[in-house]
Amino acid sequence: MRFDDILDTVLAAGLDTPTAAQAGWRQLVDLVARGRIPADARAMTALMELRDQVPLTVRAASARATAGARPPAALVRLLALDEIAVSAPVLRFATLPAESWIALLPELSPQGRAVLRHRRDLDPRVVRALESFGPTDFVLPAADMPSASVFRFEAETATSGSGASEIHLSRPPPNDESLSGIEAPEAPTPSAPESFRSVGEVAQDLPVVARARQEREEPGETFRIADVVARIEAYQRELENVARPAAAEHVSAAEHFVFETDETGAIRSVEGVARGPLVGLSLAHAASPGAAGVDGAAAGAFRRRTRFAEAHLRVDGHVDASGEWRISGTPSFDGRTGRFTGYRGEARRPRADQRPGRAPRPDAMRQLVHELRTPTNAIVGFSEMIEHAMLGPVPEPYRHHARAIRSDAQDLLMAIDDLDTAARIQSGALDLRPEPVALEPLLIQIIADLAPLAEARAARIVIDGEPGEAFGDGDALRRLLERLLATLLGAAGPGERIVVRAEEAGILTISRPDAFVGLAGDALFSIDDEVNPASLLGSGFALRLVRNLARQIGGSLAVEDDALTLRLPTSGRQTVDQARHS
């Protein structure tokens, strides 16, 4: 049995000083929002006690930090009833059941309900509940009315016109004995209204209006306030009976558009779709899950001023640009000064296999990779101990089985590393440290490591020319070349040669095996169901990984008629030049 003492640890740290109170508030809000501790009475009581000790700016920052989490209803209520600077971020992004929203609506301020009215993802029941508060969300003050709320009513007959009764209201002096027998009604305890009441209905229920109507209205005369009440009620009925405008006609979704950004990453020019939802949208910041904007792949590439491809973009609204997109972009630089001027790019709709829900998010994928790598490493370690009889004598059949298990587990580790690399690329978390790397020694070492595979396939890899030097992250370059050569060698038949030809600085032309000849680019990158001993996830996945890695370091992988052309940067300046002219 495990005992979770996270809350005890936070509370035991001491929250007496202003600094400690702010730190404790931030920790508790984050822990409750992310489900690390339950939103029980103890945790919420601690937050309510800390709230008055924490500045508004700190509370607002904590509320904004919950945008990427799923805060429970109790925490949403606590933050939503705070100042608008605190409540607005939570009301804008929180996800609650319809029943929880409906229960919270009467407690919100008019500004808070206004924030919810701008959301388009609320349950229809919540939308109807919001509409019940009226078009202007008019709210009468209750407990905060002035204490001297008793007025003197005097009715007299007008001397001009229709002869209707008029009512004059005046506040009596503080010690007016004429009110000694009148007790002001106690302010009712605020409660959640079942529905919105019109101003006319509220006015009729006021004791002073009822008394004036009973005592001062004469037969045959029209009571002027009653006229106003009737008109207000008629107007309310008219609003309720007006037919709602017909739903907007279905807008055909566009399939492609091009865009340009400025140096800050904000989109300034769009062609092919409606500009409204896109102009102003920035590539510089990754959007929260489910929100409009780009993902971490585009934001990470923007920070590095490098190209990106197949990044995610979500556009809200009801126009032809709404929905999910896959975008690619190339940085632009001023030809005279070399100054970064923005991105030019294009967007397309995702393919069927890229639709939402078909694959885990990058952060979920990386967590899965971590959970797979740990037991697989343990399997490799124990199989090696059995194979080498480190725990005592082992019969040869068992050593043979242990050797096979180790080989399969190492193949699985390679596939896990490929998944991890792909997830890091997609989330913009790939850590690259460019440096000069000699290609020829690196290729010779990779060929030596692939010797068992070459022997099994009865094929070989040949280097033609002097590859020279490339400029990029050493680990990324090694993984790129290793995965590319292993994939091509794994598809080669007996007697085939994979020729790596160095024609120019930073350009390698690699021949394709016969199994890949005749396949166009899209077809070559899509052969994921092929059995390839060098690629547990399929040749198509490995080639897409190589292509994306090349783009990350400022290079490219192109499919020619009978070969693959790999372009690598040869200096830091060339990285910028390649990005500029690509």
Coordinates of C-alpha atoms in Angstrom, one line a residue:
M1 CA 0.0 0.0 0.0
R2 CA 1.4 3.4 -0.9
F3 CA 0.7 6.6 1.1
D4 CA 0.8 9.8 -0.8
D5 CA 2.1 12.5 1.5
I6 CA 2.6 15.3 -1.1
L7 CA 0.0 17.6 0.5
D8 CA 1.5 17.0 4.0
T9 CA 4.9 17.9 2.6
V10 CA 3.7 21.2 1.1
L11 CA 1.8 22.2 4.3
A12 CA 4.7 21.2 6.6
A13 CA 7.1 23.5 4.8
G14 CA 5.6 26.5 6.6
L15 CA 3.4 29.1 4.9
D16 CA 3.7 32.0 7.4
T17 CA 5.9 34.4 5.4
P18 CA 4.6 36.1 2.2
T19 CA 7.2 34.3 0.0
A20 CA 6.3 30.9 1.5
A21 CA 2.6 31.6 1.0
Q22 CA 3.1 32.4 -2.7
A23 CA 5.2 29.3 -3.2
G24 CA 2.7 27.1 -1.4
W25 CA -0.2 28.6 -3.4
R26 CA 1.6 27.9 -6.7
Q27 CA 2.4 24.3 -5.6
L28 CA -1.1 23.5 -4.4
V29 CA -2.8 24.9 -7.5
D30 CA -0.5 23.0 -9.8
L31 CA -0.8 19.7 -7.8
V32 CA -4.6 19.8 -7.7
A33 CA -4.9 21.0 -11.3
R34 CA -2.8 18.0 -12.6
G35 CA -4.4 15.4 -10.4
R36 CA -1.4 14.8 -8.2
I37 CA -3.5 15.4 -5.1
P38 CA -7.3 15.2 -4.8
A39 CA -9.4 18.4 -4.6
D40 CA -10.7 17.4 -1.2
A41 CA -11.8 19.6 1.7
R42 CA -8.3 19.7 3.2
A43 CA -6.6 20.9 0.0
M44 CA -9.3 23.4 -0.9
T45 CA -9.4 24.8 2.7
A46 CA -5.7 25.4 2.5
L47 CA -6.0 27.2 -0.8
M48 CA -8.8 29.4 0.5
E49 CA -6.7 30.3 3.6
L50 CA -3.8 31.2 1.4
R51 CA -5.7 33.2 -1.2
D52 CA -5.8 36.5 0.7
Q53 CA -2.1 36.3 1.4
V54 CA -1.1 35.9 -2.3
P55 CA -0.9 38.9 -4.6
L56 CA -3.3 39.1 -7.5
T57 CA -0.5 38.8 -10.1
V58 CA 0.7 35.5 -8.6
R59 CA -2.8 34.1 -8.5
A60 CA -3.4 35.1 -12.1
A61 CA -0.1 33.5 -13.2
S62 CA -1.1 30.2 -11.4
A63 CA -4.5 30.3 -13.1
R64 CA -2.8 30.7 -16.5
A65 CA -0.5 27.8 -15.8
T66 CA -3.5 25.4 -15.5
A67 CA -4.3 25.8 -19.2
G68 CA -2.4 22.7 -20.1
A69 CA -4.0 20.6 -17.3
R70 CA -7.6 19.4 -16.5
P71 CA -8.4 21.2 -13.2
P72 CA -11.2 19.6 -11.2
A73 CA -14.5 21.4 -10.6
A74 CA -13.6 22.4 -7.1
L75 CA -10.4 24.2 -8.2
V76 CA -12.2 25.8 -11.2
R77 CA -14.8 27.2 -8.9
L78 CA -12.2 28.6 -6.4
L79 CA -10.4 30.4 -9.2
A80 CA -13.5 31.4 -11.2
L81 CA -14.9 33.3 -8.2
D82 CA -11.7 35.3 -7.9
E83 CA -10.9 38.6 -9.7
I84 CA -11.4 38.6 -13.4
A85 CA -7.7 38.4 -14.1
V86 CA -7.6 35.1 -12.3
S87 CA -11.0 33.7 -13.4
A88 CA -10.7 34.5 -17.2
P89 CA -7.8 32.0 -18.0
V90 CA -9.6 29.2 -16.1
L91 CA -13.0 29.9 -17.7
R92 CA -11.4 30.1 -21.1
F93 CA -9.7 26.7 -21.0
A94 CA -11.2 24.5 -18.3
T95 CA -13.1 21.4 -19.2
L96 CA -16.0 20.4 -16.9
P97 CA -19.1 18.3 -17.2
A98 CA -22.3 20.2 -18.2
E99 CA -23.8 19.8 -14.8
S100 CA -20.8 21.4 -13.1
W101 CA -20.8 24.4 -15.5
I102 CA -24.6 24.9 -14.9
A103 CA -24.1 24.8 -11.1
L104 CA -21.3 27.3 -11.3
L105 CA -23.0 29.8 -13.6
P106 CA -25.1 31.6 -11.0
E107 CA -22.0 32.2 -8.9
L108 CA -20.0 33.8 -11.6
S109 CA -19.7 37.5 -12.2
P110 CA -21.2 39.0 -15.4
Q111 CA -17.6 39.3 -16.7
G112 CA -17.0 35.6 -16.0
R113 CA -20.2 34.6 -17.9
A114 CA -19.1 36.8 -20.8
V115 CA -15.9 34.9 -21.0
L116 CA -17.8 31.6 -21.3
R117 CA -20.1 33.1 -24.0
H118 CA -17.1 33.3 -26.3
R119 CA -16.3 29.6 -26.1
R120 CA -17.5 27.3 -28.9
D121 CA -16.9 24.0 -27.2
L122 CA -19.5 24.1 -24.4
D123 CA -22.3 21.6 -24.1
P124 CA -25.6 22.9 -25.6
R125 CA -27.2 22.6 -22.2
V126 CA -24.6 25.1 -20.8
V127 CA -25.2 27.4 -23.7
R128 CA -29.0 27.4 -22.9
A129 CA -28.2 28.0 -19.3
L130 CA -26.1 31.1 -20.2
E131 CA -28.9 32.4 -22.4
S132 CA -31.3 32.3 -19.5
F133 CA -29.3 35.1 -17.9
G134 CA -30.6 37.5 -20.6
P135 CA -28.9 39.2 -23.5
T136 CA -27.2 41.8 -21.3
D137 CA -26.7 39.6 -18.2
F138 CA -28.4 42.2 -16.0
V139 CA -27.9 41.5 -12.3
L140 CA -29.6 43.4 -9.5
P141 CA -27.4 44.1 -6.4
A142 CA -28.5 42.2 -3.3
A143 CA -26.6 42.1 0.0
D144 CA -24.4 45.1 -0.9
M145 CA -27.4 47.6 -1.1
P146 CA -27.1 50.7 1.1
S147 CA -28.5 50.4 4.6
A148 CA -30.8 53.3 4.1
S149 CA -33.0 51.6 1.5
V150 CA -36.4 52.9 2.7
F151 CA -37.9 55.6 0.5
R152 CA -40.9 57.8 1.1
F153 CA -43.7 57.4 -1.6
E154 CA -46.0 60.2 -2.3
A155 CA -48.7 59.9 -4.9
E156 CA -50.6 62.8 -6.4
T157 CA -52.7 63.4 -9.4
A158 CA -51.0 65.2 -12.2
T159 CA -52.7 68.4 -13.2
S160 CA -51.8 68.2 -16.9
G161 CA -52.5 65.8 -19.7
S162 CA -54.0 62.4 -19.0
G163 CA -54.6 62.6 -15.3
A164 CA -52.5 59.6 -14.6
S165 CA -51.1 59.0 -11.1
E166 CA -47.5 60.0 -10.5
I167 CA -45.2 58.6 -7.8
H168 CA -42.4 60.7 -6.2
L169 CA -39.6 59.0 -4.3
S170 CA -37.5 60.8 -1.7
R171 CA -35.1 59.5 1.0
P172 CA -36.4 60.5 4.4
P173 CA -34.3 62.3 7.0
P174 CA -32.2 60.0 9.3
N175 CA -34.5 60.4 12.3
D176 CA -37.9 60.6 10.5
E177 CA -40.5 59.5 13.1
S178 CA -43.0 58.7 10.3
L179 CA -41.0 55.5 9.6
S180 CA -40.8 54.3 13.2
G181 CA -43.5 51.6 12.6
I182 CA -42.0 50.3 9.4
E183 CA -39.5 47.5 9.4
A184 CA -37.2 47.3 6.4
P185 CA -37.4 43.7 5.1
E186 CA -34.2 41.7 5.5
A187 CA -32.1 41.1 2.4
P188 CA -32.8 37.6 1.2
T189 CA -29.9 35.2 1.2
P190 CA -28.6 35.0 -2.4
S191 CA -29.4 31.7 -4.0
A192 CA -29.0 30.2 -7.5
P193 CA -31.9 31.5 -9.6
E194 CA -33.7 28.9 -11.6
S195 CA -34.1 31.3 -14.5
F196 CA -33.7 34.9 -15.3
R197 CA -36.4 37.3 -14.1
S198 CA -37.2 40.5 -16.0
V199 CA -36.9 43.9 -14.4
G200 CA -40.7 44.2 -14.5
E201 CA -41.2 41.1 -12.4
V202 CA -38.7 42.2 -9.8
A203 CA -40.2 45.7 -9.6
Q204 CA -43.7 44.2 -9.0
D205 CA -42.4 42.2 -6.0
L206 CA -40.8 45.2 -4.2
P207 CA -42.9 45.9 -1.0
V208 CA -42.9 49.7 -1.6
V209 CA -44.4 49.3 -5.1
A210 CA -47.1 46.9 -3.9
R211 CA -48.0 49.2 -1.0
A212 CA -48.2 52.3 -3.3
R213 CA -50.4 50.4 -5.8
Q214 CA -52.8 49.2 -3.0
E215 CA -53.1 52.6 -1.3
R216 CA -52.8 55.2 -4.0
E217 CA -54.3 53.8 -7.2
E218 CA -57.8 55.1 -7.9
P219 CA -60.4 53.3 -10.0
G220 CA -60.4 54.2 -13.7
E221 CA -56.8 55.6 -13.6
T222 CA -53.7 54.1 -15.2
F223 CA -50.8 53.4 -12.9
R224 CA -47.7 54.7 -14.7
I225 CA -45.3 52.1 -13.3
A226 CA -47.7 49.4 -14.3
D227 CA -47.4 50.7 -17.9
V228 CA -43.7 50.5 -17.8
V229 CA -43.9 47.0 -16.3
A230 CA -46.2 45.8 -19.0
R231 CA -44.1 47.2 -21.7
I232 CA -40.9 45.6 -20.3
E233 CA -42.7 42.2 -20.1
A234 CA -44.0 42.6 -23.6
Y235 CA -40.5 43.3 -24.9
Q236 CA -39.2 40.2 -23.1
R237 CA -41.9 38.0 -24.6
E238 CA -41.1 39.5 -28.0
L239 CA -37.4 38.6 -27.6
E240 CA -38.3 35.1 -26.6
N241 CA -40.7 34.6 -29.6
V242 CA -38.3 36.0 -32.3
A243 CA -37.2 33.1 -34.4
R244 CA -33.5 32.4 -34.2
P245 CA -31.6 33.0 -37.4
A246 CA -31.1 30.0 -39.6
A247 CA -27.9 28.1 -39.2
A248 CA -25.1 29.3 -41.4
E249 CA -24.9 27.4 -44.6
H250 CA -22.3 24.6 -44.8
V251 CA -18.9 26.0 -45.8
S252 CA -16.8 23.8 -48.0
A253 CA -13.5 23.1 -46.3
A254 CA -10.4 24.2 -48.2
E255 CA -7.6 21.7 -48.8
H256 CA -4.5 23.9 -49.3
F257 CA -3.2 27.4 -48.6
V258 CA 0.1 29.3 -48.5
F259 CA 1.2 31.8 -45.9
E260 CA 3.9 34.2 -44.9
T261 CA 4.9 35.5 -41.5
D262 CA 6.9 38.5 -40.2
E263 CA 10.1 38.3 -38.1
T264 CA 8.0 37.7 -34.9
G265 CA 6.3 34.6 -36.4
A266 CA 2.9 36.2 -36.8
I267 CA 1.1 35.3 -40.0
R268 CA 0.6 38.4 -42.2
S269 CA -0.3 37.0 -45.6
V270 CA -2.6 34.1 -46.5
E271 CA -3.7 32.9 -49.9
G272 CA -6.2 30.1 -50.6
V273 CA -8.5 30.3 -47.5
A274 CA -10.3 33.0 -45.5
R275 CA -7.7 35.3 -43.9
G276 CA -9.6 36.2 -40.7
P277 CA -8.8 33.2 -38.4
L278 CA -5.2 33.0 -39.6
V279 CA -3.8 36.5 -39.8
G280 CA -2.1 37.3 -36.5
L281 CA -1.7 33.7 -35.5
S282 CA 1.9 33.1 -34.4
L283 CA 4.4 30.3 -35.0
A284 CA 6.5 31.5 -32.0
H285 CA 4.4 29.8 -29.3
A286 CA 2.9 26.3 -29.1
A287 CA -0.8 26.2 -28.3
S288 CA -2.3 24.3 -25.5
P289 CA -3.9 20.9 -26.3
G290 CA -7.2 21.5 -28.1
A291 CA -6.6 25.2 -28.6
A292 CA -6.1 27.1 -31.8
G293 CA -2.5 27.5 -32.9
V294 CA 0.6 25.5 -33.9
D295 CA 2.3 22.7 -32.0
G296 CA 5.8 22.4 -30.5
A297 CA 7.4 21.3 -33.7
A298 CA 6.7 24.7 -35.5
A299 CA 7.5 26.7 -32.3
G300 CA 10.8 24.9 -31.8
A301 CA 11.8 25.4 -35.4
F302 CA 11.0 29.1 -35.2
R303 CA 13.3 29.5 -32.2
R304 CA 16.1 27.9 -34.1
R305 CA 15.2 29.6 -37.4
T306 CA 15.2 26.3 -39.2
R307 CA 12.8 24.6 -41.6
F308 CA 9.9 22.5 -40.3
A309 CA 7.5 20.0 -42.0
E310 CA 4.3 18.3 -41.1
A311 CA 3.7 20.5 -38.0
H312 CA 0.2 20.6 -36.6
L313 CA -2.1 23.6 -36.9
R314 CA -5.6 24.0 -35.5
V315 CA -7.9 26.8 -36.7
D316 CA -11.2 27.5 -34.9
G317 CA -14.4 29.0 -36.4
H318 CA -16.9 28.2 -39.1
V319 CA -15.0 29.1 -42.3
D320 CA -13.2 27.1 -45.0
A321 CA -9.9 27.2 -43.0
S322 CA -11.4 25.7 -39.9
G323 CA -10.1 22.4 -38.6
E324 CA -6.7 20.5 -38.5
W325 CA -3.8 21.2 -40.9
R326 CA -0.3 20.0 -41.5
I327 CA 2.0 22.9 -42.2
S328 CA 5.6 23.2 -43.5
G329 CA 7.7 26.3 -43.5
T330 CA 11.0 27.7 -44.7
P331 CA 12.8 30.6 -43.0
S332 CA 13.5 33.7 -45.1
F333 CA 16.6 35.9 -44.7
D334 CA 17.5 39.3 -46.1
G335 CA 19.9 38.7 -49.0
R336 CA 22.0 41.8 -48.1
T337 CA 22.2 41.7 -44.3
G338 CA 21.3 38.1 -43.5
R339 CA 18.6 39.3 -41.1
F340 CA 15.8 36.9 -40.5
T341 CA 12.6 38.2 -42.0
G342 CA 10.0 35.5 -41.4
Y343 CA 8.7 32.2 -42.8
R344 CA 7.1 31.2 -46.1
G345 CA 5.1 28.0 -46.0
E346 CA 2.1 26.0 -47.1
A347 CA -0.5 23.9 -45.4
R348 CA -2.6 20.9 -46.4
R349 CA -5.2 18.8 -44.7
P350 CA -3.9 15.7 -42.8
R351 CA -4.1 12.3 -44.5
A352 CA -6.5 9.6 -43.2
D353 CA -3.7 8.1 -41.2
Q354 CA -2.9 11.5 -39.6
R355 CA -6.4 12.3 -38.4
P356 CA -6.7 13.1 -34.6
G357 CA -7.0 10.1 -32.5
R358 CA -4.9 7.8 -34.7
A359 CA -1.7 8.3 -32.8
P360 CA -0.7 9.4 -29.2
R361 CA 0.4 13.0 -28.6
P362 CA 4.2 13.5 -28.6
D363 CA 4.3 13.8 -24.8
A364 CA 2.3 10.6 -24.4
M365 CA 4.5 8.9 -26.9
R366 CA 7.7 9.9 -25.0
Q367 CA 6.2 8.6 -21.8
L368 CA 5.4 5.3 -23.5
V369 CA 8.9 5.1 -24.9
H370 CA 10.3 5.6 -21.4
E371 CA 8.1 2.9 -20.0
L372 CA 9.2 0.5 -22.7
R373 CA 12.9 1.2 -22.6
T374 CA 13.4 0.3 -19.0
P375 CA 12.2 -3.3 -19.0
T376 CA 13.8 -3.9 -22.4
N377 CA 17.2 -2.8 -21.1
A378 CA 16.6 -5.2 -18.2
I379 CA 15.9 -8.0 -20.6
V380 CA 19.1 -7.3 -22.6
G381 CA 21.1 -7.3 -19.4
F382 CA 19.8 -10.5 -18.0
S383 CA 20.1 -12.3 -21.4
E384 CA 23.7 -11.3 -21.5
M385 CA 24.3 -12.6 -18.0
I386 CA 22.8 -16.0 -19.0
E387 CA 24.6 -16.1 -22.4
H388 CA 28.0 -15.5 -20.7
A389 CA 27.2 -17.8 -17.8
M390 CA 27.9 -15.0 -15.3
L391 CA 25.6 -16.6 -12.7
G392 CA 27.0 -20.1 -13.0
P393 CA 27.2 -22.9 -15.7
V394 CA 24.5 -22.7 -18.3
P395 CA 23.7 -25.5 -20.9
E396 CA 24.4 -24.6 -24.5
P397 CA 20.7 -24.7 -25.6
Y398 CA 19.8 -22.1 -22.9
R399 CA 22.8 -19.9 -23.9
H400 CA 21.6 -20.1 -27.5
H401 CA 18.1 -19.0 -26.5
A402 CA 19.6 -16.2 -24.4
R403 CA 21.6 -15.0 -27.4
A404 CA 18.4 -14.9 -29.5
I405 CA 16.5 -13.0 -26.8
R406 CA 19.3 -10.5 -26.5
S407 CA 19.4 -9.9 -30.3
D408 CA 15.6 -9.4 -30.5
A409 CA 15.6 -7.1 -27.5
Q410 CA 18.3 -5.0 -29.0
D411 CA 16.3 -4.7 -32.2
L412 CA 13.3 -3.6 -30.0
L413 CA 15.6 -1.0 -28.3
M414 CA 16.5 0.4 -31.7
A415 CA 12.8 0.7 -32.6
I416 CA 12.1 2.4 -29.2
D417 CA 14.9 4.8 -29.9
D418 CA 13.4 5.6 -33.3
L419 CA 10.0 6.3 -31.7
D420 CA 11.7 8.5 -29.1
T421 CA 13.5 10.5 -31.8
A422 CA 10.3 10.9 -33.8
A423 CA 8.4 12.1 -30.8
R424 CA 11.2 14.6 -29.9
I425 CA 11.2 16.0 -33.5
Q426 CA 7.4 16.4 -33.4
S427 CA 7.4 18.1 -30.0
G428 CA 10.4 20.4 -30.8
A429 CA 12.4 18.8 -28.0
L430 CA 15.4 17.5 -30.0
D431 CA 18.6 18.9 -28.4
L432 CA 21.0 19.7 -31.3
R433 CA 24.5 21.0 -30.8
P434 CA 26.1 21.6 -34.2
E435 CA 29.8 21.0 -34.7
P436 CA 32.1 20.0 -37.5
V437 CA 31.9 16.2 -38.1
A438 CA 34.2 14.2 -40.4
L439 CA 31.9 12.0 -42.5
E440 CA 34.4 9.4 -43.8
P441 CA 35.4 8.0 -40.3
L442 CA 31.8 8.1 -39.3
L443 CA 30.7 6.1 -42.4
I444 CA 33.5 3.6 -41.9
Q445 CA 32.4 3.0 -38.3
I446 CA 28.7 2.6 -39.3
I447 CA 29.6 0.1 -42.0
A448 CA 31.6 -1.9 -39.5
D449 CA 28.6 -2.0 -37.1
L450 CA 26.3 -3.1 -40.0
A451 CA 28.7 -6.0 -41.0
P452 CA 26.5 -8.7 -39.4
L453 CA 23.5 -7.4 -41.4
A454 CA 25.5 -7.2 -44.6
E455 CA 26.6 -10.8 -44.1
A456 CA 23.1 -11.9 -43.5
R457 CA 21.8 -10.2 -46.6
A458 CA 24.9 -11.2 -48.7
A459 CA 25.2 -7.5 -49.7
R460 CA 27.7 -4.7 -48.9
I461 CA 28.1 -0.9 -48.6
V462 CA 30.8 0.8 -50.7
I463 CA 32.1 4.4 -50.3
D464 CA 33.0 6.2 -53.5
G465 CA 35.0 9.4 -53.2
E466 CA 35.9 11.5 -50.1
P467 CA 32.8 12.6 -48.2
G468 CA 34.6 15.4 -46.4
E469 CA 33.1 17.2 -43.5
A470 CA 29.6 18.2 -42.4
F471 CA 28.4 20.7 -39.8
G472 CA 25.7 19.4 -37.4
D473 CA 25.0 17.5 -34.2
G474 CA 27.3 14.4 -34.1
D475 CA 24.7 12.1 -32.5
A476 CA 22.0 13.2 -35.0
L477 CA 24.3 12.8 -38.0
R478 CA 25.3 9.3 -36.8
R479 CA 21.7 8.2 -36.2
L480 CA 20.7 9.7 -39.6
L481 CA 23.3 7.9 -41.6
E482 CA 23.0 4.6 -39.6
R483 CA 19.2 4.4 -40.0
L484 CA 19.5 5.3 -43.7
L485 CA 22.2 2.8 -44.6
A486 CA 20.6 0.0 -42.4
T487 CA 17.2 0.5 -44.1
L488 CA 18.7 0.3 -47.6
L489 CA 21.0 -2.6 -46.7
G490 CA 18.1 -4.5 -45.1
A491 CA 16.1 -4.2 -48.4
A492 CA 19.1 -5.3 -50.6
G493 CA 19.2 -8.7 -52.2
P494 CA 22.2 -11.1 -52.5
G495 CA 25.1 -9.6 -54.3
E496 CA 23.8 -6.0 -54.3
R497 CA 25.9 -3.0 -53.5
I498 CA 24.8 0.1 -51.7
V499 CA 27.1 2.8 -53.1
V500 CA 27.7 6.0 -51.1
R501 CA 29.1 8.5 -53.6
A502 CA 30.5 11.9 -52.5
E503 CA 30.2 14.3 -55.4
E504 CA 30.3 17.7 -53.7
A505 CA 30.9 19.0 -50.2
G506 CA 28.0 18.1 -48.1
I507 CA 26.2 16.1 -50.8
L508 CA 26.0 12.2 -50.7
T509 CA 24.3 10.3 -53.4
I510 CA 23.3 6.8 -52.2
S511 CA 22.1 4.1 -54.6
R512 CA 18.8 2.4 -54.0
P513 CA 18.5 -1.4 -53.8
D514 CA 16.5 -3.1 -56.5
A515 CA 13.5 -3.4 -54.2
F516 CA 13.2 0.4 -54.0
V517 CA 13.9 1.2 -57.7
G518 CA 10.8 2.6 -59.4
L519 CA 9.1 3.9 -56.3
A520 CA 8.3 7.6 -56.3
G521 CA 8.9 9.7 -53.2
D522 CA 5.5 9.3 -51.6
A523 CA 5.4 5.6 -52.3
L524 CA 9.0 5.1 -50.9
F525 CA 8.2 6.9 -47.7
S526 CA 4.9 4.9 -47.2
I527 CA 6.1 1.2 -47.3
D528 CA 5.5 0.7 -43.6
D529 CA 4.2 -2.8 -43.8
E530 CA 7.2 -4.3 -45.5
V531 CA 9.2 -6.9 -43.6
N532 CA 12.7 -5.5 -43.2
P533 CA 15.1 -7.1 -40.6
A534 CA 16.9 -3.7 -40.2
S535 CA 13.7 -1.8 -39.5
L536 CA 11.2 -3.2 -37.0
L537 CA 8.8 -0.3 -37.7
G538 CA 9.1 -0.6 -41.5
S539 CA 11.3 0.9 -44.1
G540 CA 8.9 3.8 -44.7
F541 CA 9.0 4.9 -41.1
A542 CA 12.8 4.7 -41.1
L543 CA 13.1 6.8 -44.2
R544 CA 10.6 9.4 -42.9
L545 CA 12.7 9.6 -39.7
V546 CA 15.9 10.1 -41.7
R547 CA 14.2 12.9 -43.8
N548 CA 12.9 14.7 -40.7
L549 CA 16.3 14.4 -39.0
A550 CA 18.0 15.8 -42.1
R551 CA 15.6 18.8 -42.0
Q552 CA 16.2 19.4 -38.3
I553 CA 20.0 19.9 -38.9
G554 CA 19.4 22.1 -41.9
G555 CA 19.7 19.4 -44.7
S556 CA 17.4 17.4 -46.9
L557 CA 16.7 14.0 -48.3
A558 CA 15.5 13.8 -51.9
V559 CA 14.4 10.9 -54.0
E560 CA 16.0 10.7 -57.4
D561 CA 15.4 8.2 -60.2
D562 CA 17.7 5.4 -59.0
A563 CA 19.3 7.0 -55.9
L564 CA 18.7 9.1 -52.8
T565 CA 20.4 12.5 -52.5
L566 CA 21.3 13.5 -48.9
R567 CA 22.4 17.2 -48.5
L568 CA 24.1 18.1 -45.3
P569 CA 25.3 21.6 -44.1
T570 CA 29.1 22.0 -44.3
S571 CA 29.3 25.2 -42.1
G572 CA 27.1 27.3 -39.9
R573 CA 26.8 29.9 -42.6
Q574 CA 25.8 27.3 -45.2
T575 CA 23.0 26.2 -42.8
V576 CA 21.5 29.7 -43.1
D577 CA 22.1 29.9 -46.9
Q578 CA 20.5 26.5 -47.5
A579 CA 17.5 27.5 -45.4
R580 CA 17.3 30.8 -47.4
H581 CA 17.4 29.3 -50.8
S582 CA 15.4 26.1 -50.2

